[in-house]
mmCIF file of C-alpha atoms and ligand atoms in Angstrom:
data_model
loop_
_atom_site.group_PDB
_atom_site.id
_atom_site.type_symbol
_atom_site.label_atom_id
_atom_site.label_comp_id
_atom_site.label_asym_id
_atom_site.label_seq_id
_atom_site.Cartn_x
_atom_site.Cartn_y
_atom_site.Cartn_z
ATOM 1 C CA MET A 1 -7.241 2.329 -3.710
ATOM 2 C CA PRO A 2 -5.449 0.616 -0.859
ATOM 3 C CA GLU A 3 -1.735 1.382 -0.747
ATOM 4 C CA GLY A 4 1.132 -0.551 0.824
ATOM 5 C CA PRO A 5 0.293 0.386 4.437
ATOM 6 C CA GLU A 6 -3.367 -0.625 3.999
ATOM 7 C CA ILE A 7 -2.413 -3.979 2.454
ATOM 8 C CA LYS A 8 0.119 -4.602 5.216
ATOM 9 C CA ARG A 9 -2.567 -3.978 7.843
ATOM 10 C CA ALA A 10 -4.938 -6.315 5.989
ATOM 11 C CA ALA A 11 -2.167 -8.958 5.873
ATOM 12 C CA ASP A 12 -1.668 -8.598 9.630
ATOM 13 C CA GLN A 13 -5.388 -9.212 10.157
ATOM 14 C CA VAL A 14 -5.464 -12.239 7.862
ATOM 15 C CA GLU A 15 -2.421 -13.660 9.648
ATOM 16 C CA LYS A 16 -3.915 -13.008 13.086
ATOM 17 C CA ALA A 17 -7.173 -14.701 12.114
ATOM 18 C CA LEU A 18 -5.716 -17.700 10.317
ATOM 19 C CA ALA A 19 -2.047 -18.430 11.047
ATOM 20 C CA GLY A 20 -1.167 -21.522 13.027
ATOM 21 C CA ARG A 21 -4.495 -23.343 12.560
ATOM 22 C CA PRO A 22 -5.562 -25.643 9.775
ATOM 23 C CA VAL A 23 -7.717 -24.108 7.069
ATOM 24 C CA ASN A 24 -10.744 -26.411 7.214
ATOM 25 C CA ASP A 25 -12.436 -25.069 4.154
ATOM 26 C CA LEU A 26 -11.664 -22.734 1.305
ATOM 27 C CA TYR A 27 -13.304 -21.337 -1.785
ATOM 28 C CA PHE A 28 -11.959 -19.918 -5.027
ATOM 29 C CA ALA A 29 -14.427 -18.162 -7.331
ATOM 30 C CA PHE A 30 -12.282 -18.708 -10.432
ATOM 31 C CA ASP A 31 -12.521 -22.063 -12.198
ATOM 32 C CA HIS A 32 -8.814 -22.334 -12.914
ATOM 33 C CA LEU A 33 -8.106 -22.225 -9.170
ATOM 34 C CA LYS A 34 -10.762 -24.740 -8.079
ATOM 35 C CA ASP A 35 -8.291 -27.654 -8.011
ATOM 36 C CA TYR A 36 -6.336 -25.893 -5.277
ATOM 37 C CA GLU A 37 -9.251 -26.109 -2.858
ATOM 38 C CA SER A 38 -8.484 -29.781 -2.135
ATOM 39 C CA ILE A 39 -4.705 -29.239 -2.250
ATOM 40 C CA LEU A 40 -4.832 -26.543 0.442
ATOM 41 C CA LYS A 41 -7.700 -27.876 2.571
ATOM 42 C CA GLY A 42 -6.538 -29.055 6.004
ATOM 43 C CA THR A 43 -3.186 -27.283 5.649
ATOM 44 C CA SER A 44 -2.106 -24.505 8.004
ATOM 45 C CA ILE A 45 -1.138 -20.976 7.109
ATOM 46 C CA GLU A 46 2.389 -20.237 8.207
ATOM 47 C CA LYS A 47 2.610 -16.497 7.606
ATOM 48 C CA VAL A 48 1.107 -13.689 5.571
ATOM 49 C CA LYS A 49 3.500 -11.276 3.891
ATOM 50 C CA THR A 50 3.282 -8.342 1.531
ATOM 51 C CA LYS A 51 5.228 -7.021 -1.419
ATOM 52 C CA GLY A 52 3.912 -3.531 -1.924
ATOM 53 C CA LYS A 53 0.230 -3.879 -2.752
ATOM 54 C CA ALA A 54 0.452 -7.659 -3.237
ATOM 55 C CA MET A 55 -0.353 -10.119 -0.435
ATOM 56 C CA LEU A 56 1.305 -13.515 -0.083
ATOM 57 C CA ILE A 57 -0.406 -16.137 2.081
ATOM 58 C CA HIS A 58 2.117 -18.896 2.756
ATOM 59 C CA PHE A 59 0.844 -22.392 3.567
ATOM 60 C CA THR A 60 2.902 -25.019 5.367
ATOM 61 C CA ASN A 61 2.704 -27.426 2.403
ATOM 62 C CA GLY A 62 4.795 -25.221 0.106
ATOM 63 C CA TYR A 63 2.010 -23.307 -1.636
ATOM 64 C CA THR A 64 1.366 -19.562 -1.575
ATOM 65 C CA ILE A 65 -1.756 -17.641 -2.507
ATOM 66 C CA TYR A 66 -0.803 -14.429 -4.321
ATOM 67 C CA SER A 67 -3.421 -11.676 -4.453
ATOM 68 C CA HIS A 68 -3.392 -8.084 -5.642
ATOM 69 C CA ASN A 69 -6.376 -5.916 -4.786
ATOM 70 C CA GLN A 70 -5.932 -3.492 -7.710
ATOM 71 C CA LEU A 71 -8.615 -0.797 -7.408
ATOM 72 C CA TYR A 72 -11.499 -2.643 -5.856
ATOM 73 C CA GLY A 73 -10.373 -5.657 -3.839
ATOM 74 C CA LYS A 74 -11.303 -5.712 -0.175
ATOM 75 C CA TRP A 75 -10.568 -8.113 2.677
ATOM 76 C CA TYR A 76 -13.033 -8.840 5.453
ATOM 77 C CA ILE A 77 -12.226 -10.822 8.592
ATOM 78 C CA ARG A 78 -15.281 -12.314 10.262
ATOM 79 C CA ASN A 79 -16.201 -15.056 12.696
ATOM 80 C CA ALA A 80 -16.353 -18.309 10.744
ATOM 81 C CA TYR A 81 -18.924 -18.262 7.914
ATOM 82 C CA ASN A 82 -20.228 -14.829 8.879
ATOM 83 C CA TYR A 83 -20.435 -13.087 5.527
ATOM 84 C CA PRO A 84 -20.713 -9.275 5.349
ATOM 85 C CA LYS A 85 -23.705 -7.671 3.684
ATOM 86 C CA THR A 86 -22.190 -6.410 0.467
ATOM 87 C CA ASN A 87 -22.892 -6.299 -3.249
ATOM 88 C CA ARG A 88 -19.286 -7.238 -3.921
ATOM 89 C CA GLN A 89 -18.375 -10.583 -5.468
ATOM 90 C CA LEU A 90 -16.668 -13.077 -3.182
ATOM 91 C CA ARG A 91 -13.447 -14.218 -4.870
ATOM 92 C CA LEU A 92 -11.569 -16.113 -2.152
ATOM 93 C CA ALA A 93 -12.652 -17.469 1.227
ATOM 94 C CA LEU A 94 -10.436 -19.112 3.851
ATOM 95 C CA HIS A 95 -12.110 -20.609 6.898
ATOM 96 C CA ASN A 96 -10.789 -22.174 10.074
ATOM 97 C CA GLU A 97 -12.839 -23.276 13.061
ATOM 98 C CA LYS A 98 -13.031 -19.732 14.432
ATOM 99 C CA LYS A 99 -12.512 -17.210 11.660
ATOM 100 C CA SER A 100 -13.088 -16.543 7.984
ATOM 101 C CA ALA A 101 -10.875 -14.332 5.817
ATOM 102 C CA LEU A 102 -12.880 -13.206 2.791
ATOM 103 C CA LEU A 103 -11.524 -11.411 -0.262
ATOM 104 C CA TYR A 104 -14.098 -9.592 -2.366
ATOM 105 C CA SER A 105 -13.901 -8.017 -5.839
ATOM 106 C CA ALA A 106 -10.218 -8.771 -6.481
ATOM 107 C CA SER A 107 -9.554 -10.529 -9.775
ATOM 108 C CA ASP A 108 -5.800 -10.879 -9.531
ATOM 109 C CA ILE A 109 -5.479 -14.104 -7.504
ATOM 110 C CA GLU A 110 -3.036 -16.946 -8.169
ATOM 111 C CA VAL A 111 -1.717 -19.996 -6.384
ATOM 112 C CA LEU A 112 2.031 -20.534 -6.666
ATOM 113 C CA ARG A 113 4.596 -22.972 -5.367
ATOM 114 C CA ASP A 114 6.826 -21.120 -2.876
ATOM 115 C CA GLU A 115 9.788 -21.417 -5.234
ATOM 116 C CA GLU A 116 7.795 -19.728 -8.021
ATOM 117 C CA VAL A 117 6.990 -16.633 -5.940
ATOM 118 C CA PRO A 118 10.206 -14.670 -6.699
ATOM 119 C CA PHE A 119 9.608 -15.177 -10.447
ATOM 120 C CA HIS A 120 5.999 -14.024 -10.460
ATOM 121 C CA SER A 121 5.664 -11.167 -12.997
ATOM 122 C CA PHE A 122 4.729 -8.516 -10.406
ATOM 123 C CA ILE A 123 7.034 -9.722 -7.618
ATOM 124 C CA ALA A 124 10.049 -10.078 -9.931
ATOM 125 C CA LYS A 125 9.789 -6.462 -11.077
ATOM 126 C CA ALA A 126 8.698 -4.818 -7.813
ATOM 127 C CA GLY A 127 11.104 -2.598 -5.930
ATOM 128 C CA PRO A 128 11.747 -2.964 -2.206
ATOM 129 C CA ASP A 129 8.813 -2.993 0.213
ATOM 130 C CA LEU A 130 9.827 -0.561 2.940
ATOM 131 C CA LEU A 131 7.460 -2.171 5.443
ATOM 132 C CA SER A 132 8.824 -5.688 5.154
ATOM 133 C CA GLU A 133 12.428 -5.389 3.979
ATOM 134 C CA PRO A 134 15.371 -3.681 5.672
ATOM 135 C CA VAL A 135 15.871 -0.696 3.366
ATOM 136 C CA THR A 136 17.917 2.320 4.458
ATOM 137 C CA ALA A 137 17.684 5.936 3.334
ATOM 138 C CA GLU A 138 21.098 5.465 1.661
ATOM 139 C CA ASP A 139 19.710 2.525 -0.355
ATOM 140 C CA LEU A 140 16.855 4.689 -1.552
ATOM 141 C CA ILE A 141 19.085 7.631 -2.444
ATOM 142 C CA SER A 142 21.145 5.277 -4.646
ATOM 143 C CA ARG A 143 17.958 4.084 -6.332
ATOM 144 C CA PHE A 144 16.804 7.686 -6.952
ATOM 145 C CA GLN A 145 20.206 8.454 -8.525
ATOM 146 C CA SER A 146 20.377 5.342 -10.697
ATOM 147 C CA ASP A 147 20.265 5.652 -14.503
ATOM 148 C CA LYS A 148 16.896 3.957 -14.552
ATOM 149 C CA PHE A 149 15.151 6.514 -12.359
ATOM 150 C CA ARG A 150 16.996 9.843 -12.065
ATOM 151 C CA ARG A 151 15.618 11.533 -15.202
ATOM 152 C CA ARG A 152 11.965 10.806 -14.529
ATOM 153 C CA LYS A 153 9.578 13.148 -12.794
ATOM 154 C CA TRP A 154 8.929 12.358 -9.150
ATOM 155 C CA THR A 155 5.198 12.253 -9.792
ATOM 156 C CA ALA A 156 5.623 9.314 -12.204
ATOM 157 C CA LEU A 157 8.485 7.748 -10.297
ATOM 158 C CA LEU A 158 6.797 7.471 -6.917
ATOM 159 C CA LEU A 159 3.876 5.526 -8.380
ATOM 160 C CA ASP A 160 6.236 3.206 -10.295
ATOM 161 C CA GLN A 161 6.184 0.001 -8.259
ATOM 162 C CA THR A 162 9.625 -0.939 -9.583
ATOM 163 C CA LEU A 163 11.160 1.989 -7.645
ATOM 164 C CA ILE A 164 9.472 1.272 -4.312
ATOM 165 C CA ALA A 165 6.642 -1.219 -3.910
ATOM 166 C CA GLY A 166 3.599 0.064 -2.061
ATOM 167 C CA ILE A 167 3.529 3.823 -2.659
ATOM 168 C CA GLY A 168 0.196 4.932 -4.071
ATOM 169 C CA ASN A 169 -1.590 8.159 -4.746
ATOM 170 C CA TYR A 170 -1.987 9.706 -1.294
ATOM 171 C CA LEU A 171 1.557 8.748 -0.266
ATOM 172 C CA ARG A 172 2.946 10.361 -3.440
ATOM 173 C CA SER A 173 1.588 13.822 -2.554
ATOM 174 C CA GLU A 174 2.474 13.433 1.117
ATOM 175 C CA ILE A 175 6.065 12.321 0.454
ATOM 176 C CA LEU A 176 6.762 15.203 -1.955
ATOM 177 C CA PHE A 177 5.347 17.700 0.536
ATOM 178 C CA SER A 178 7.351 16.287 3.437
ATOM 179 C CA ALA A 179 10.508 16.421 1.340
ATOM 180 C CA GLY A 180 9.775 19.983 0.149
ATOM 181 C CA ILE A 181 10.051 18.884 -3.488
ATOM 182 C CA HIS A 182 8.022 20.480 -6.290
ATOM 183 C CA PRO A 183 6.136 17.810 -8.248
ATOM 184 C CA ASP A 184 7.650 18.901 -11.583
ATOM 185 C CA LEU A 185 11.181 18.048 -10.459
ATOM 186 C CA ARG A 186 13.156 14.870 -11.151
ATOM 187 C CA PRO A 187 15.794 13.297 -8.898
ATOM 188 C CA ILE A 188 18.505 14.709 -11.176
ATOM 189 C CA ASP A 189 17.208 18.258 -10.454
ATOM 190 C CA CYS A 190 17.433 17.777 -6.687
ATOM 191 C CA THR A 191 20.157 18.589 -4.198
ATOM 192 C CA LYS A 192 21.662 15.859 -2.013
ATOM 193 C CA GLU A 193 19.700 17.292 0.874
ATOM 194 C CA GLN A 194 16.423 17.007 -1.061
ATOM 195 C CA LEU A 195 17.203 13.418 -2.072
ATOM 196 C CA ALA A 196 17.912 12.554 1.555
ATOM 197 C CA LYS A 197 14.654 14.222 2.602
ATOM 198 C CA ALA A 198 12.746 12.287 -0.052
ATOM 199 C CA ALA A 199 14.284 8.986 1.097
ATOM 200 C CA HIS A 200 13.440 9.628 4.743
ATOM 201 C CA ALA A 201 9.935 10.803 3.794
ATOM 202 C CA CYS A 202 9.298 7.539 1.905
ATOM 203 C CA ILE A 203 10.347 5.428 4.895
ATOM 204 C CA ASP A 204 8.801 7.585 7.619
ATOM 205 C CA LEU A 205 5.423 8.144 5.942
ATOM 206 C CA MET A 206 4.956 4.510 4.905
ATOM 207 C CA TRP A 207 5.567 3.481 8.514
ATOM 208 C CA ARG A 208 3.520 6.311 10.028
ATOM 209 C CA SER A 209 0.585 5.415 7.805
ATOM 210 C CA TYR A 210 0.931 1.688 8.577
ATOM 211 C CA GLU A 211 1.120 2.207 12.330
ATOM 212 C CA ASN A 212 -1.515 4.951 12.548
ATOM 213 C CA ASN A 213 -4.351 3.752 10.361
ATOM 214 C CA GLY A 214 -3.466 5.792 7.308
ATOM 215 C CA ILE A 215 -2.469 9.074 8.959
ATOM 216 C CA THR A 216 0.482 10.795 7.276
ATOM 217 C CA ASN A 217 0.071 14.168 8.981
ATOM 218 C CA ASP A 218 2.212 15.101 11.974
ATOM 219 C CA LEU A 219 0.785 12.894 14.730
ATOM 220 C CA THR A 220 0.704 15.564 17.438
ATOM 221 C CA LEU A 221 -1.076 17.951 15.100
ATOM 222 C CA ALA A 222 -3.507 15.234 14.004
ATOM 223 C CA GLU A 223 -4.291 14.435 17.663
ATOM 224 C CA ARG A 224 -4.874 18.088 18.454
ATOM 225 C CA LEU A 225 -7.178 18.592 15.455
ATOM 226 C CA LYS A 226 -9.100 15.455 16.383
ATOM 227 C CA ALA A 227 -9.510 16.705 19.957
ATOM 228 C CA GLU A 228 -10.863 19.959 18.520
ATOM 229 C CA GLY A 229 -13.548 18.031 16.659
ATOM 230 C CA ALA A 230 -11.971 17.627 13.207
ATOM 231 C CA LYS A 231 -13.109 14.648 11.117
ATOM 232 C CA ARG A 232 -10.645 12.024 9.925
ATOM 233 C CA TYR A 233 -10.462 13.443 6.386
ATOM 234 C CA GLN A 234 -9.646 16.826 7.913
ATOM 235 C CA TYR A 235 -6.695 15.746 10.053
ATOM 236 C CA ARG A 236 -5.354 12.741 8.113
ATOM 237 C CA HIS A 237 -2.942 14.328 5.602
ATOM 238 C CA TRP A 238 -0.609 17.271 5.039
ATOM 239 C CA VAL A 239 -1.822 18.157 1.538
ATOM 240 C CA PHE A 240 -3.717 15.235 -0.023
ATOM 241 C CA ASN A 241 -7.437 15.992 -0.441
ATOM 242 C CA ARG A 242 -6.868 19.569 0.803
ATOM 243 C CA GLU A 243 -7.281 21.649 -2.380
ATOM 244 C CA GLY A 244 -7.808 25.338 -1.601
ATOM 245 C CA LEU A 245 -7.205 24.884 2.120
ATOM 246 C CA PRO A 246 -4.290 26.624 3.876
ATOM 247 C CA CYS A 247 -0.979 24.740 4.068
ATOM 248 C CA ARG A 248 -0.483 23.473 7.625
ATOM 249 C CA LEU A 249 3.027 24.989 7.689
ATOM 250 C CA CYS A 250 2.796 28.299 5.803
ATOM 251 C CA GLY A 251 -0.877 29.042 5.132
ATOM 252 C CA THR A 252 -0.548 29.087 1.311
ATOM 253 C CA GLU A 253 -3.481 27.522 -0.546
ATOM 254 C CA ILE A 254 -2.916 23.887 -1.469
ATOM 255 C CA VAL A 255 -3.035 23.259 -5.236
ATOM 256 C CA LYS A 256 -4.505 20.181 -6.911
ATOM 257 C CA PHE A 257 -3.532 19.000 -10.390
ATOM 258 C CA LYS A 258 -3.544 15.818 -12.454
ATOM 259 C CA ALA A 259 -0.320 13.833 -12.775
ATOM 260 C CA GLY A 260 -0.555 10.669 -14.839
ATOM 261 C CA SER A 261 -4.363 10.997 -14.768
ATOM 262 C CA ARG A 262 -4.405 10.860 -10.966
ATOM 263 C CA ARG A 263 -4.807 13.764 -8.582
ATOM 264 C CA CYS A 264 -1.768 15.223 -6.878
ATOM 265 C CA TYR A 265 -1.635 18.007 -4.276
ATOM 266 C CA TYR A 266 1.150 20.375 -3.260
ATOM 267 C CA CYS A 267 1.989 23.636 -1.528
ATOM 268 C CA PRO A 268 3.478 26.126 -4.061
ATOM 269 C CA ASN A 269 5.398 27.844 -1.268
ATOM 270 C CA CYS A 270 6.799 24.871 0.714
ATOM 271 C CA GLN A 271 7.534 22.979 -2.522
ATOM 272 C CA SER A 272 9.141 25.586 -4.771
ATOM 273 C CA ASN A 273 10.442 24.344 -8.111
ATOM 274 C CA GLU A 274 13.974 25.375 -7.346
ATOM 275 C CA SER A 275 16.390 22.866 -5.942
HETATM 276 ZN ZN1 ZN B 301 3.288 25.523 2.678
#
């Protein structure tokens, strides 16, 4: 499942391909959106933004296409009308004279007036997007300590899009490892130092992943492993997808377990359950 950094990179690509030129042609697969084809045709795209895993394509005539990829959605950018070979269902197509931006498999697509965007059910509830809003570590520490969040386990909290928008499953494991926090703990169990580490880990790893094509591992280490012949899945993360392999810091075997029906990984030594 794409997480905030992946959606932000997709948004950058859609913006690069389409912003500033009129959209000559567009296609919505869903009947209830068909009327918007003529409303948006010939209008330019001003900018493409994200709120966590949601993408917002802003048109100059005051309309915005909202999309959320959920588990299966995937964007393709191609030269105009060059469709990829795929068994996926095309759900949205935006074409200008040079490029096509094609969204496959996603079912969560809406067209909103700009003024409706803040009240959209997902957007209204979503927490800050660390990649597109100025959020400090202090802001995050206050959120962790708030009544709403402090008594919930980190494993549930980090996937809750109302805490921070855009953290998904691999970032959850990577953030807890980087902060040295055992997955069974809650913010209320943590020291100030641990809360600060967690806040910095959220910001740093979201940005590292966004800027480095999904890598959350230490970049120097990842480069070295790559130079030694390691595959992407072998150098990409600290703990995620590394069950039974030695921790990169202490050599202890990485443990995998299910948290909220989704896999989570941690180092029992680096992430002890004492605060
Ligand atoms: Zn370790």
